[in-house]
Coordinates of C-alpha atoms in Angstrom, one line a residue:
X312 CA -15.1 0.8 -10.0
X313 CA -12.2 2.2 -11.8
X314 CA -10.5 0.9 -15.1
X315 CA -7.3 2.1 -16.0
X316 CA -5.9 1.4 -19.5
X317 CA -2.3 2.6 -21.3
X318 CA -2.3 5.7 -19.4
X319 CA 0.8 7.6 -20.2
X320 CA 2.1 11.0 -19.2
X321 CA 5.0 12.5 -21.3
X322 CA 6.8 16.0 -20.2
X323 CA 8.2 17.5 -23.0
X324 CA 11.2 14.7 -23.6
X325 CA 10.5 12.7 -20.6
X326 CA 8.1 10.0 -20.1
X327 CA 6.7 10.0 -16.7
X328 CA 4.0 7.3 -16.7
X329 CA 4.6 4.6 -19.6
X330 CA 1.1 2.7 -20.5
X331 CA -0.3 2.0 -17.2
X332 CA -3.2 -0.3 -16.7
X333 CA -5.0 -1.7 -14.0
X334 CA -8.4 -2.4 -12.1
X335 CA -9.6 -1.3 -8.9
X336 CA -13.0 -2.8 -7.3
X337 CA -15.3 -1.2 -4.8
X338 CA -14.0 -1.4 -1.2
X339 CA -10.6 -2.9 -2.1
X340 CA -7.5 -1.1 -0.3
X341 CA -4.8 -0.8 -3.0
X342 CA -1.0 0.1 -2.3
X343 CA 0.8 2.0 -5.3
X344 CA 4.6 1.2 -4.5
X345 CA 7.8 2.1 -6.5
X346 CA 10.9 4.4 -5.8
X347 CA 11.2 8.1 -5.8
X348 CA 10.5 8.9 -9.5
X349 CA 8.7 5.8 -10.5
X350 CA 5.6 8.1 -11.7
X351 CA 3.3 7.3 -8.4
X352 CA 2.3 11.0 -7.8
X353 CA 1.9 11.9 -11.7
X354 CA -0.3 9.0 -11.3
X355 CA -2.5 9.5 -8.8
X356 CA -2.8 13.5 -10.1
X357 CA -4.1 12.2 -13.6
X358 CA -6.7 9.6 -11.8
X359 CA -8.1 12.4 -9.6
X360 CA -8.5 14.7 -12.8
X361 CA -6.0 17.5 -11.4
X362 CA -3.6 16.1 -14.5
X363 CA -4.5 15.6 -17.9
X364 CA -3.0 12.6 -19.8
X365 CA -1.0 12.7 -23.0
X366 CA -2.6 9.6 -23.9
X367 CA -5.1 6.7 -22.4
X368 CA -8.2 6.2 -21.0
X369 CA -9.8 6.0 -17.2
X370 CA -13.3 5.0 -17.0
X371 CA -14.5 5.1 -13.5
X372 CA -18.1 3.9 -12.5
X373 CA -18.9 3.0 -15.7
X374 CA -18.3 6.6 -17.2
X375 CA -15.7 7.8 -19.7
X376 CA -15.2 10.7 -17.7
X377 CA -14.0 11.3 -14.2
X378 CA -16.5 13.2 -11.4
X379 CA -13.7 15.2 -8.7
X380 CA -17.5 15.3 -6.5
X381 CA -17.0 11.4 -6.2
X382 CA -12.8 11.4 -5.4
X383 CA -11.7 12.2 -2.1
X384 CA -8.0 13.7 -2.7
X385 CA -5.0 14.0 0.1
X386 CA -1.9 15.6 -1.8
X387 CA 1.3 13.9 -0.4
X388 CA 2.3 17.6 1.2
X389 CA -1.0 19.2 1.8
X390 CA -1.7 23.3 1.8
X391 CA -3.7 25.0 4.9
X392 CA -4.3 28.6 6.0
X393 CA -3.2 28.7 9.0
X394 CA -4.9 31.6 10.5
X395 CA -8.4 29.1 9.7
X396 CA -9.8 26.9 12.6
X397 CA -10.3 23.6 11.7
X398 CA -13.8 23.6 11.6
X399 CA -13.2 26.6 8.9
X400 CA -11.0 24.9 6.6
X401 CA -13.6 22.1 6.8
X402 CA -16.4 24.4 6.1
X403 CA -14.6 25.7 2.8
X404 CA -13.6 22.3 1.7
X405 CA -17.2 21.3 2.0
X406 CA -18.8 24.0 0.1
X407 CA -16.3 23.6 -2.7
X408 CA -17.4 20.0 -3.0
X409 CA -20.8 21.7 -3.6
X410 CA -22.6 20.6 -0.1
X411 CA -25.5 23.3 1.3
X412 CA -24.3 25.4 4.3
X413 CA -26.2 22.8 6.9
X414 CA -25.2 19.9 5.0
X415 CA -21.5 21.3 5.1
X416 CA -21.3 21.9 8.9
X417 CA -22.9 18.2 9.7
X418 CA -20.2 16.6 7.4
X419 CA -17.4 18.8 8.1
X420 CA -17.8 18.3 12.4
X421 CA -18.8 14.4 11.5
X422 CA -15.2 14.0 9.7
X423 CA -13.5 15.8 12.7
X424 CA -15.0 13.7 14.8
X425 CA -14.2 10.6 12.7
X426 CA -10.6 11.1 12.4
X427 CA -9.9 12.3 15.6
X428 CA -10.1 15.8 15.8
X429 CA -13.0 16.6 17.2
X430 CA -12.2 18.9 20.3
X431 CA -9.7 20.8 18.0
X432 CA -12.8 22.2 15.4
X433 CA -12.2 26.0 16.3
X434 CA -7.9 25.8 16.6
X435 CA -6.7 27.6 14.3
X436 CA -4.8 25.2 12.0
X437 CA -1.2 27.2 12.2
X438 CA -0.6 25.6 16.1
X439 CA -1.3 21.9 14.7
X440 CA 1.4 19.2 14.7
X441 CA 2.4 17.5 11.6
X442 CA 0.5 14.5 12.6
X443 CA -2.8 16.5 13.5
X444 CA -2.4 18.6 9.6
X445 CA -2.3 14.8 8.1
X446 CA -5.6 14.1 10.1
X447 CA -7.4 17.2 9.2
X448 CA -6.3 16.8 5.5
X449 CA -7.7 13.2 5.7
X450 CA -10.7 14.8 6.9
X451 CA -11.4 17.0 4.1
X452 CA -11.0 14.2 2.0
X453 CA -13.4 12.3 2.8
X454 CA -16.1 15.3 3.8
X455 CA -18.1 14.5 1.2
X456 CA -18.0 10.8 1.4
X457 CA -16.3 9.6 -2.1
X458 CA -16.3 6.3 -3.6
X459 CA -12.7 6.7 -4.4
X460 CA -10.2 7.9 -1.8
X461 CA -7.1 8.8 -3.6
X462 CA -4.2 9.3 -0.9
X463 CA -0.4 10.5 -2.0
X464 CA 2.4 9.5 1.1
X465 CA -0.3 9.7 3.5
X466 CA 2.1 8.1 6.7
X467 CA 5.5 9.5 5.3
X468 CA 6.1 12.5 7.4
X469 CA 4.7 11.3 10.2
X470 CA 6.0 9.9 13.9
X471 CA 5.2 5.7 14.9
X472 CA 2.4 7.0 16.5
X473 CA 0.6 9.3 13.9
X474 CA 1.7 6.7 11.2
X475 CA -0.4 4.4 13.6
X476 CA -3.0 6.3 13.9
X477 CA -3.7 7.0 10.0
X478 CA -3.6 3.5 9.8
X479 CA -6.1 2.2 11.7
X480 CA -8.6 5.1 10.1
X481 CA -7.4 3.3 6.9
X482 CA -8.3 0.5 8.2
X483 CA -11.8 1.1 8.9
X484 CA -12.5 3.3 5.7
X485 CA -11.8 0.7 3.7
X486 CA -15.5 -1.3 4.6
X487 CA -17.2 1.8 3.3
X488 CA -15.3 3.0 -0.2
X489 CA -12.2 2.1 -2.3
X490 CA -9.0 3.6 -1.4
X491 CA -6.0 4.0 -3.4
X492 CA -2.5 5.3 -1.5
X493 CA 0.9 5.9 -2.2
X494 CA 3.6 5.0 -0.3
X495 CA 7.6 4.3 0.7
X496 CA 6.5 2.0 3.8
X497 CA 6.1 -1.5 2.4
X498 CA 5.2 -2.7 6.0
X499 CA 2.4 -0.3 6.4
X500 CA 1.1 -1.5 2.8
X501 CA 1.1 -5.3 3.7
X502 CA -0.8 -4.1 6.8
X503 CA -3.8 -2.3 5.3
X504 CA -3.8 -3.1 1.5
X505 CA -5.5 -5.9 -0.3
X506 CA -3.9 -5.5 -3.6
X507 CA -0.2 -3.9 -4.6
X508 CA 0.5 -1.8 -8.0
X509 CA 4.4 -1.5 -8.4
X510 CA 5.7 0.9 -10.3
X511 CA 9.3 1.2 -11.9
X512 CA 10.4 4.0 -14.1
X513 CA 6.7 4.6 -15.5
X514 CA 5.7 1.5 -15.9
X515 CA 3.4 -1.6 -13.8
X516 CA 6.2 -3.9 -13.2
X517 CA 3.3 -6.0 -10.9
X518 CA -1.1 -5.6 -10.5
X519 CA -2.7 -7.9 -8.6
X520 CA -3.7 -9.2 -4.9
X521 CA -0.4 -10.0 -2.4
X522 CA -1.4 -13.6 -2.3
X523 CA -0.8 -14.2 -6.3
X524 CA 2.7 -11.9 -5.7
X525 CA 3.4 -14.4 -2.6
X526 CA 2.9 -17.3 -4.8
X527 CA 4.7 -16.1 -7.7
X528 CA 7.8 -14.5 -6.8
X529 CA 8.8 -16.1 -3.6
X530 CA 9.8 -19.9 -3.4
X531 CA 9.6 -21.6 0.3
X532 CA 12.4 -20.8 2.6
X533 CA 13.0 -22.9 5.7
X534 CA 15.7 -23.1 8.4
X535 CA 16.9 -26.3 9.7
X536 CA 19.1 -27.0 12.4
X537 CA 20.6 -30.4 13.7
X538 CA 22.5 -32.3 16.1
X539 CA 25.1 -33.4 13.0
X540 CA 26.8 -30.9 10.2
X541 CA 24.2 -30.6 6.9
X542 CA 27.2 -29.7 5.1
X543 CA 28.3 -31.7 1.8
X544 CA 24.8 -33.5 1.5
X545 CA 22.1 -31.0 1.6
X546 CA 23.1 -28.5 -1.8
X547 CA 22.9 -32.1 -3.8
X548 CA 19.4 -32.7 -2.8
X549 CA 17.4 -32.5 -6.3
X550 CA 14.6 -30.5 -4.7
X551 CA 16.8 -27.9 -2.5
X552 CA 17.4 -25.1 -4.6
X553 CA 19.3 -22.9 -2.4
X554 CA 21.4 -23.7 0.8
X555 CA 23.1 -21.4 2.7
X556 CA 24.9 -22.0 6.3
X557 CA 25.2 -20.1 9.3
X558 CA 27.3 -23.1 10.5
X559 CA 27.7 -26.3 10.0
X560 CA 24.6 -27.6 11.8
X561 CA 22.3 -24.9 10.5
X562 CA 21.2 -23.9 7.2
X563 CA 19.0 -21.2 5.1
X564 CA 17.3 -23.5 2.4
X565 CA 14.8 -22.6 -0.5
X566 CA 13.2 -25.5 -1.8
X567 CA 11.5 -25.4 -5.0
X568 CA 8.1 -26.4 -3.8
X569 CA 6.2 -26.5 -0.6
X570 CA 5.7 -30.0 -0.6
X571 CA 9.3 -31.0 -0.5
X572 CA 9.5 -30.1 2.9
X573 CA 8.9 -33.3 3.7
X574 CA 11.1 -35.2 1.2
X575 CA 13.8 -33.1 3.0
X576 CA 12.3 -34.1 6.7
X577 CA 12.4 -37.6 5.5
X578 CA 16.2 -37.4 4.0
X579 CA 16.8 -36.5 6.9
X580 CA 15.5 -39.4 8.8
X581 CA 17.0 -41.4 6.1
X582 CA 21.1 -39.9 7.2
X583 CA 19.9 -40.1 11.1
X584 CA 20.1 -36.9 11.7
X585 CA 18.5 -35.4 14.6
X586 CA 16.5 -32.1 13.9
X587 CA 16.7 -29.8 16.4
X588 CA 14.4 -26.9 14.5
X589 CA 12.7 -27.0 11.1
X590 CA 10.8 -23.8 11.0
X591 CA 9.6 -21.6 7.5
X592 CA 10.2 -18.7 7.1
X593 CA 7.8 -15.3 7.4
X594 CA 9.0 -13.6 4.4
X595 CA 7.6 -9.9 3.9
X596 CA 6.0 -7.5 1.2
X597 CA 9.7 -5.7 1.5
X598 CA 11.7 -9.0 -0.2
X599 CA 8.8 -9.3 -2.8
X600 CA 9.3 -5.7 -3.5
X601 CA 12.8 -6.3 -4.4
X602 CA 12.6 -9.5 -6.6
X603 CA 9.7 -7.7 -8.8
X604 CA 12.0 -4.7 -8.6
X605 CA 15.0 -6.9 -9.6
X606 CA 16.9 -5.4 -6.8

């Protein structure tokens, strides 16, 4: 659906994006990740055509050219009038997306409806939590049902419960178009994306599905506890990598291959020692994050 290749944004002496390039295909969740300053935003402006790049090329359903009519576009801190109902706002965001007056009203209360805000169409906008703004925003994003949905920090301001809420709409969209988003909260990424982008200082430091990052950057990492101390035998084992203890009888250990789990189990065996827990361990999107990041 979308090809992205060297895309680079300079500001005057500063490079904010440094030759990005990547692929996204249709109905694939992808998470763009990286700290404050890593050129997410800047990125996400230039690939909904509200920034032009210095240099480099986006070619998006087969065109050299991008179509805002087919991008559905949250901004990470998103502008209402608040003296507007909600039904307004959608009305106005419909007609600039060029839909007929009917046309407008189905789509705009059919959004409402779809993300939740439904008995709120004629509130005005200014008495709206911060949870309800991010819902309505959502809304007029997707009001004229885009093939893209481009979405800048769309959980970060809000509470557990409007972050869940955003979510699960993610969630679902994600059957019916392609969605790109931003964001700081690596658990809500490994919840809802199928692929991560990670950005550092301008530039893709990782592109490609979690499964391949899983396999690439993190070795298996196992906890074993016994009857007897695992001290002064188990850091010489040729395929134990990394031992650390909590005490004597229980260790942290990264072996450098899955299937030396059981060369250790039968070592084990081997010294009599009497397992009391071999378990793996879950290890998350957030200590990926930091081995890519070389934190």
């Amino acid at each position: 659906m979308l090809s992205v290749n060297g895309l680079t944004k300079i500001y005057q002496q500063h490079q904010a994006v440094q030759n990005v390039s990547f692929d996204l295909e249709y109905q694939q969740c992808v998470a763009l990740l990286g700290p404050n300053g890593a050129g997410k935003t800047t990125t996400l402006q230039m690939l909904s055509g509200l920034l032009a790049p210095t240099s480099g090329g986006i070619r998006f359903l087969g065109r050299e050219s991008i179509n805002r009519l087919e991008i559905g576009y949250l901004p990470q801190h998103p502008a209402f009038f608040s003296w507007m109902t909600a039904l307004e706002y959608m009305l106005f965001a419909a007609r600039l997306s060029k839909l007929k007056h009917r046309e407008a009203m189905e789509k705009s209360r059919s959004a409402l409806r779809y993300v939740g805000l439904e008995k709120e169409e004629d509130l005005k906008i200014g008495g709206f939590s911060g949870g309800m703004k991010q819902r309505l925003g959502l809304a007029q994003a997707l009001v004229h049902e885009p093939k893209l949905l481009i979405l800048d920090e769309p959980v970060s301001a809000l509470d557990p419960a409007g972050r869940r809420e955003v979510l699960e709409i993610m969630k679902n969209l994600k059957t019916k178009m392609t969605i790109l988003f931003s964001t700081h909260v690596l658990h809500d990424a490994e919840e809802v994306c199928d692929q991560v982008i990670m950005l550092k200082e301008g530039a893709v430091k990782w592109s490609g599905p979690l499964h391949k990052l899983k396999n690439r950057h993190l070795k298996p990492s196992y906890i074993l506890t016994a009857e007897e101390s695992l001290e002064g035998w188990l850091e010489h084992l040729p395929f134990v990598s990394k031992v650390a203890y909590d005490k004597p009888s229980q260790a942290n250990i990264v072996l450098t291959d899955r299937s030396d789990s059981r060369r250790l189990l039968a070592e084990c065996l081997n010294r009599h020692v009497s397992i009391l827990r071999f378990e793996q361990k879950t290890q998350s999107l957030e200590d990926m994050y930091m081995k890519v990041m070389g934190l």
